[in-house]
Amino acid sequence: MKVGKSIDAYATLVERAWTTTWNHKEWWIVAAVAGLANTGGVFSSVFNTFWHLRPADTISADTIVDVFPIVGWFLAYVRNMIALDTGDRLISVGILIVVLLAILIAIVTCQHLLLRAIKKGHKKTQEFTRKNIKKDLSHIHIARLFSVDAFFSLSLTLLVTGSAIPLSLLLTDYVGVNLFLYAGIYSIILPIAFLVNIVGMMALIFISQKDLSLFSALREGLYITQKHWLSALELSLVLFFINMVASIIFFFFLFIVAIGAGLLFELAFAANAYLLMSIITFVGILLAGAVVVIYAGAITMFNYSVWSGYAKLVRRAKHSPIMEYTFRLFSRS
């Protein structure tokens, strides 16, 4: 039965991705850094971005900061820069540029190393260790990967800001009409954002794992998206559910750390043990940071592994989406 085969295909992708992720925890830190650009949760990324969609006349600096937190840091930096002298301002800008370039290079490098490592993990033909990092770095294409990441961010930014304008022009004083307008805007913009993310994710995979040029990688991504958009949507929904469960577990562990550290802090405060209070605070921050890195690294590596396996699946074998087969089944009856 085709539905059974499709379910088995998704289950196999998820199982292999989990096995690769769990067996190679040493790569979670690298994956956490790579996730700063793209976590691989395609549907999650689209959903979280458009949760903040507002009409243009209600968009404020706070709204933009909610959607893109880096804007808040930039605005704070600009406010501090205004108070500096011209010479200090130039030095500060120069330092900022160098730091940003270093961060961007680090993120893109981690993306590349992670995708190359995942490829080896899937093929099972080469040891999945740090010994191959030097060899993998000889294949890195920083400009290509950065172009795709920038394509991700700019496309979503343009979609969010562009959809805000028609919302402002069309909204009325009637709640029912406004809900209908929101639904219409979402039905147009969300699929576009989803397709953009899929193309970008596939392009990242082909650039790092196949050494393709930027144009060839985008062409491959467009081809897969055109031919297999429905199965990509199904897999995105599967990942969305898994990511949601993982997020719940993540916040549970953070809550446990916060409660434990808080109780110990109160006991130390009652005993006037100020040194112990400082130690508890420091350890609590370290534990919380460790939980964040573990979660971010594991979920990013898992998502990248799933999409890497999917790219191989749809290129070498015909895959029937569950929704397509179900629709055909009902249309015949």
Coordinates of C-alpha atoms in Angstrom, one line a residue:
M1 CA 0.0 0.0 0.0
K2 CA 1.4 3.4 -1.0
V3 CA 0.3 5.1 2.2
G4 CA 2.2 2.5 4.2
K5 CA 5.3 2.9 2.1
S6 CA 5.2 6.7 2.5
I7 CA 4.8 6.4 6.3
D8 CA 7.7 3.9 6.3
A9 CA 9.9 6.3 4.3
Y10 CA 9.2 9.2 6.8
A11 CA 9.8 6.9 9.7
T12 CA 13.1 5.7 8.2
L13 CA 14.3 9.3 7.7
V14 CA 13.4 10.2 11.3
E15 CA 15.0 7.0 12.7
R16 CA 18.2 7.4 10.8
A17 CA 18.4 11.1 11.7
W18 CA 17.9 10.3 15.4
T19 CA 20.5 7.6 15.3
T20 CA 23.1 9.9 13.6
T21 CA 22.3 12.7 16.1
W22 CA 22.4 10.5 19.2
N23 CA 25.5 8.6 18.2
H24 CA 27.6 11.8 17.5
K25 CA 26.9 14.1 20.4
E26 CA 30.3 15.7 19.9
W27 CA 28.9 17.6 17.0
W28 CA 26.1 19.2 19.0
I29 CA 28.1 22.4 19.8
V30 CA 28.9 22.8 16.1
A31 CA 25.2 22.2 15.3
A32 CA 24.1 24.8 17.9
V33 CA 26.3 27.4 16.2
A34 CA 24.9 26.4 12.7
G35 CA 21.4 26.8 14.1
L36 CA 22.0 30.5 14.6
A37 CA 21.5 30.8 10.8
N38 CA 18.9 28.1 10.2
T39 CA 17.7 25.3 12.5
G40 CA 16.3 23.3 9.7
G41 CA 12.7 23.4 11.1
V42 CA 11.2 24.8 7.9
F43 CA 7.5 24.9 9.0
S44 CA 8.5 26.1 12.5
S45 CA 10.5 28.9 11.0
V46 CA 7.6 30.0 8.8
F47 CA 5.1 29.7 11.6
N48 CA 7.2 31.6 14.1
T49 CA 7.9 34.5 11.7
F50 CA 4.3 35.0 10.6
W51 CA 3.0 34.8 14.1
H52 CA 4.1 38.4 14.4
L53 CA 2.4 39.6 11.2
R54 CA 0.8 43.0 11.8
P55 CA -0.8 45.7 9.6
A56 CA 1.7 48.3 8.5
D57 CA 0.2 51.1 10.6
T58 CA 0.5 49.0 13.8
I59 CA 4.1 47.9 13.2
S60 CA 6.5 49.5 15.7
A61 CA 10.1 49.0 16.7
D62 CA 9.0 46.5 19.3
T63 CA 7.2 44.4 16.6
I64 CA 10.4 44.3 14.5
V65 CA 12.5 43.4 17.5
D66 CA 10.1 40.5 18.3
V67 CA 10.4 39.1 14.7
F68 CA 14.2 39.8 14.4
P69 CA 15.9 40.0 17.8
I70 CA 19.2 41.1 16.2
V71 CA 17.5 44.4 15.4
G72 CA 17.1 45.2 19.1
W73 CA 20.8 44.7 19.6
F74 CA 21.6 46.9 16.7
L75 CA 19.4 49.7 17.9
A76 CA 21.0 49.5 21.4
Y77 CA 24.4 49.7 19.7
V78 CA 23.4 52.7 17.7
R79 CA 22.1 54.5 20.8
N80 CA 25.5 53.9 22.5
M81 CA 27.4 55.0 19.4
I82 CA 25.7 58.4 19.4
A83 CA 27.2 59.3 22.8
L84 CA 30.8 58.6 21.6
D85 CA 33.3 60.9 19.9
T86 CA 33.9 60.7 16.2
G87 CA 37.3 58.9 16.6
D88 CA 35.9 56.4 19.2
R89 CA 32.9 55.9 16.9
L90 CA 35.0 54.9 13.9
I91 CA 37.0 52.5 16.1
S92 CA 33.8 51.0 17.5
V93 CA 32.4 50.5 14.0
G94 CA 35.6 48.9 12.8
I95 CA 35.6 46.5 15.7
L96 CA 31.9 45.7 15.1
I97 CA 32.5 44.9 11.5
V98 CA 35.4 42.5 12.3
V99 CA 33.3 40.8 15.1
L100 CA 30.3 40.4 12.8
L101 CA 32.5 39.0 10.0
A102 CA 34.0 36.5 12.4
I103 CA 30.6 35.4 13.7
L104 CA 29.2 35.0 10.2
I105 CA 32.2 33.0 9.1
A106 CA 32.0 30.8 12.2
I107 CA 28.2 30.1 11.6
V108 CA 28.6 29.3 7.9
T109 CA 31.7 27.1 8.6
C110 CA 29.7 25.2 11.3
Q111 CA 26.8 24.7 8.8
H112 CA 29.2 23.3 6.2
L113 CA 31.0 21.0 8.7
L114 CA 27.7 19.7 10.1
L115 CA 26.3 18.9 6.6
R116 CA 29.5 17.2 5.5
A117 CA 29.6 15.2 8.7
I118 CA 25.9 14.2 8.3
K119 CA 26.6 13.0 4.8
K120 CA 29.3 10.7 6.1
G121 CA 27.1 9.5 8.9
H122 CA 24.4 8.6 6.4
K123 CA 26.7 6.8 4.0
K124 CA 28.4 4.9 6.8
T125 CA 31.6 4.7 4.7
Q126 CA 33.8 7.0 6.7
E127 CA 34.5 7.6 10.4
F128 CA 32.4 10.4 11.8
T129 CA 35.2 12.1 13.8
R130 CA 36.9 15.5 14.0
K131 CA 39.9 14.0 12.0
N132 CA 38.1 14.8 8.8
I133 CA 37.5 18.5 9.6
K134 CA 40.6 19.7 7.8
K135 CA 39.7 17.8 4.7
D136 CA 36.1 19.1 4.8
L137 CA 37.3 22.7 5.2
S138 CA 39.1 22.4 1.9
H139 CA 35.6 22.1 0.3
I140 CA 34.0 25.0 2.1
H141 CA 32.2 27.7 0.0
I142 CA 31.6 30.5 2.5
A143 CA 30.2 33.0 -0.1
R144 CA 27.7 30.5 -1.5
L145 CA 26.4 29.3 1.9
F146 CA 26.2 32.9 3.2
S147 CA 24.3 33.9 0.0
V148 CA 21.7 31.2 0.7
D149 CA 21.4 32.2 4.4
A150 CA 20.9 35.8 3.4
F151 CA 18.3 34.6 0.9
F152 CA 16.4 33.0 3.7
S153 CA 16.4 36.0 5.9
L154 CA 15.7 38.7 3.3
S155 CA 12.9 36.7 1.6
L156 CA 11.1 36.2 4.9
T157 CA 11.6 39.9 5.8
L158 CA 10.2 41.1 2.4
L159 CA 7.3 38.7 2.7
V160 CA 6.4 39.9 6.2
T161 CA 6.8 43.6 5.4
G162 CA 5.2 43.3 2.0
S163 CA 2.1 41.5 3.4
A164 CA 1.6 44.2 6.1
I165 CA 0.8 46.8 3.4
P166 CA -2.3 45.1 1.9
L167 CA -3.5 44.3 5.4
S168 CA -3.4 48.0 6.3
L169 CA -5.3 48.9 3.2
L170 CA -7.9 46.2 3.4
L171 CA -8.7 46.0 7.1
T172 CA -12.2 47.3 8.2
D173 CA -14.0 47.9 11.5
Y174 CA -15.7 44.4 11.3
V175 CA -14.0 41.6 13.0
G176 CA -15.4 38.9 10.8
V177 CA -14.2 40.6 7.6
N178 CA -10.8 41.1 9.1
L179 CA -10.5 37.4 10.0
F180 CA -11.3 36.6 6.4
L181 CA -8.7 39.0 5.2
Y182 CA -6.1 37.6 7.5
A183 CA -6.9 34.1 6.3
G184 CA -6.6 35.2 2.7
I185 CA -3.2 36.9 3.3
Y186 CA -1.9 33.8 5.2
S187 CA -3.1 31.5 2.5
I188 CA -1.0 33.3 -0.1
I189 CA 2.1 34.3 1.9
L190 CA 2.6 31.1 4.0
P191 CA 3.0 28.7 1.0
I192 CA 5.4 31.1 -0.6
A193 CA 7.5 31.3 2.6
F194 CA 7.4 27.5 2.9
L195 CA 8.6 27.1 -0.7
V196 CA 11.4 29.6 -0.2
N197 CA 12.6 27.8 3.0
I198 CA 12.6 24.4 1.2
V199 CA 14.6 25.8 -1.7
G200 CA 17.1 27.3 0.7
M201 CA 17.5 24.2 2.8
M202 CA 18.0 22.0 -0.3
A203 CA 20.5 24.6 -1.6
L204 CA 22.6 24.5 1.6
I205 CA 22.7 20.7 1.4
F206 CA 23.8 20.5 -2.2
I207 CA 26.4 23.2 -1.8
S208 CA 28.1 21.5 1.2
Q209 CA 27.5 17.9 0.3
K210 CA 27.8 18.0 -3.5
D211 CA 30.1 21.0 -4.0
L212 CA 27.6 22.5 -6.4
S213 CA 27.8 26.1 -7.5
L214 CA 25.2 28.6 -6.1
F215 CA 23.2 28.6 -9.3
S216 CA 23.3 24.8 -9.6
A217 CA 22.3 24.3 -6.0
L218 CA 19.4 26.7 -6.3
R219 CA 18.3 25.0 -9.5
E220 CA 18.4 21.6 -7.8
G221 CA 16.4 23.0 -4.9
L222 CA 13.8 24.5 -7.2
Y223 CA 13.5 21.2 -9.0
I224 CA 12.9 19.2 -5.8
T225 CA 10.5 21.8 -4.6
Q226 CA 8.6 21.8 -7.8
K227 CA 8.4 18.0 -8.1
H228 CA 8.0 17.1 -4.4
W229 CA 6.5 20.1 -2.6
L230 CA 3.7 18.0 -1.2
S231 CA 5.9 15.4 0.4
A232 CA 8.2 18.2 1.6
L233 CA 5.2 19.8 3.3
E234 CA 4.3 16.4 4.9
L235 CA 7.8 16.0 6.2
S236 CA 7.8 19.6 7.5
L237 CA 4.7 18.9 9.5
V238 CA 6.3 15.8 10.9
L239 CA 9.3 17.8 12.0
F240 CA 7.1 20.5 13.3
F241 CA 5.4 18.0 15.7
I242 CA 8.8 16.5 16.7
N243 CA 10.3 20.0 17.3
M244 CA 7.3 21.0 19.3
V245 CA 7.6 17.9 21.6
A246 CA 11.4 18.6 21.9
S247 CA 10.6 22.2 22.9
I248 CA 8.3 21.1 25.6
I249 CA 11.0 18.8 27.0
F250 CA 13.5 21.6 26.7
F251 CA 11.4 24.0 28.7
F252 CA 10.7 21.3 31.3
F253 CA 14.4 20.8 31.9
L254 CA 14.9 24.6 32.0
F255 CA 12.1 24.8 34.6
I256 CA 13.7 22.1 36.7
V257 CA 17.0 23.9 36.6
A258 CA 15.4 27.2 37.5
I259 CA 13.4 25.7 40.4
G260 CA 16.4 23.8 41.8
A261 CA 18.7 26.8 41.6
G262 CA 16.0 29.1 43.1
L263 CA 15.4 26.8 46.1
L264 CA 19.2 26.5 46.8
F265 CA 19.5 30.3 46.4
E266 CA 16.8 30.9 49.0
L267 CA 18.4 28.5 51.4
A268 CA 21.8 30.2 51.0
F269 CA 20.1 33.6 51.4
A270 CA 18.4 32.5 54.6
A271 CA 21.7 31.3 56.0
N272 CA 23.5 34.6 54.9
A273 CA 25.9 32.5 52.9
Y274 CA 26.7 35.1 50.2
L275 CA 29.6 33.3 48.7
L276 CA 27.4 30.2 48.3
M277 CA 24.7 32.3 46.7
S278 CA 27.2 33.5 44.1
I279 CA 28.3 29.9 43.4
I280 CA 24.7 28.7 43.0
T281 CA 23.9 31.6 40.6
F282 CA 27.0 30.8 38.5
V283 CA 26.3 27.1 38.4
G284 CA 22.7 27.7 37.6
I285 CA 23.6 29.9 34.7
L286 CA 26.1 27.2 33.4
L287 CA 23.5 24.5 33.7
A288 CA 20.8 26.6 31.9
G289 CA 23.4 27.4 29.2
A290 CA 24.3 23.8 28.8
V291 CA 20.6 22.8 28.4
V292 CA 20.2 25.5 25.7
V293 CA 23.2 24.3 23.8
I294 CA 22.3 20.7 24.0
Y295 CA 18.7 21.4 22.8
A296 CA 19.8 23.7 20.0
G297 CA 22.5 21.4 18.9
A298 CA 20.5 18.2 19.0
I299 CA 17.4 19.6 17.3
T300 CA 19.5 21.4 14.6
M301 CA 21.5 18.3 13.8
F302 CA 18.4 16.2 13.8
N303 CA 16.6 18.5 11.4
Y304 CA 19.6 18.8 9.0
S305 CA 19.9 15.0 9.1
V306 CA 16.3 14.5 8.1
W307 CA 16.5 16.9 5.2
S308 CA 19.8 15.5 4.0
G309 CA 18.1 12.0 3.9
Y310 CA 15.1 13.5 2.2
A311 CA 17.2 15.1 -0.5
K312 CA 18.8 11.7 -1.3
L313 CA 15.4 9.9 -1.1
V314 CA 13.5 12.1 -3.7
R315 CA 16.5 12.1 -6.1
R316 CA 17.0 8.4 -6.3
A317 CA 13.4 7.0 -5.8
K318 CA 9.8 7.9 -6.6
H319 CA 8.0 8.9 -3.5
S320 CA 4.2 9.2 -3.2
P321 CA 2.9 11.8 -0.7
I322 CA 0.3 10.5 1.8
M323 CA -2.1 13.4 1.1
E324 CA -2.0 12.9 -2.7
Y325 CA -2.7 9.2 -2.4
T326 CA -5.5 9.8 0.1
F327 CA -7.1 12.4 -2.2
R328 CA -7.0 10.1 -5.2
L329 CA -8.5 7.3 -3.1
F330 CA -11.4 9.4 -2.0
S331 CA -11.9 10.9 -5.5
R332 CA -12.3 7.4 -7.0
S333 CA -14.9 6.3 -4.4

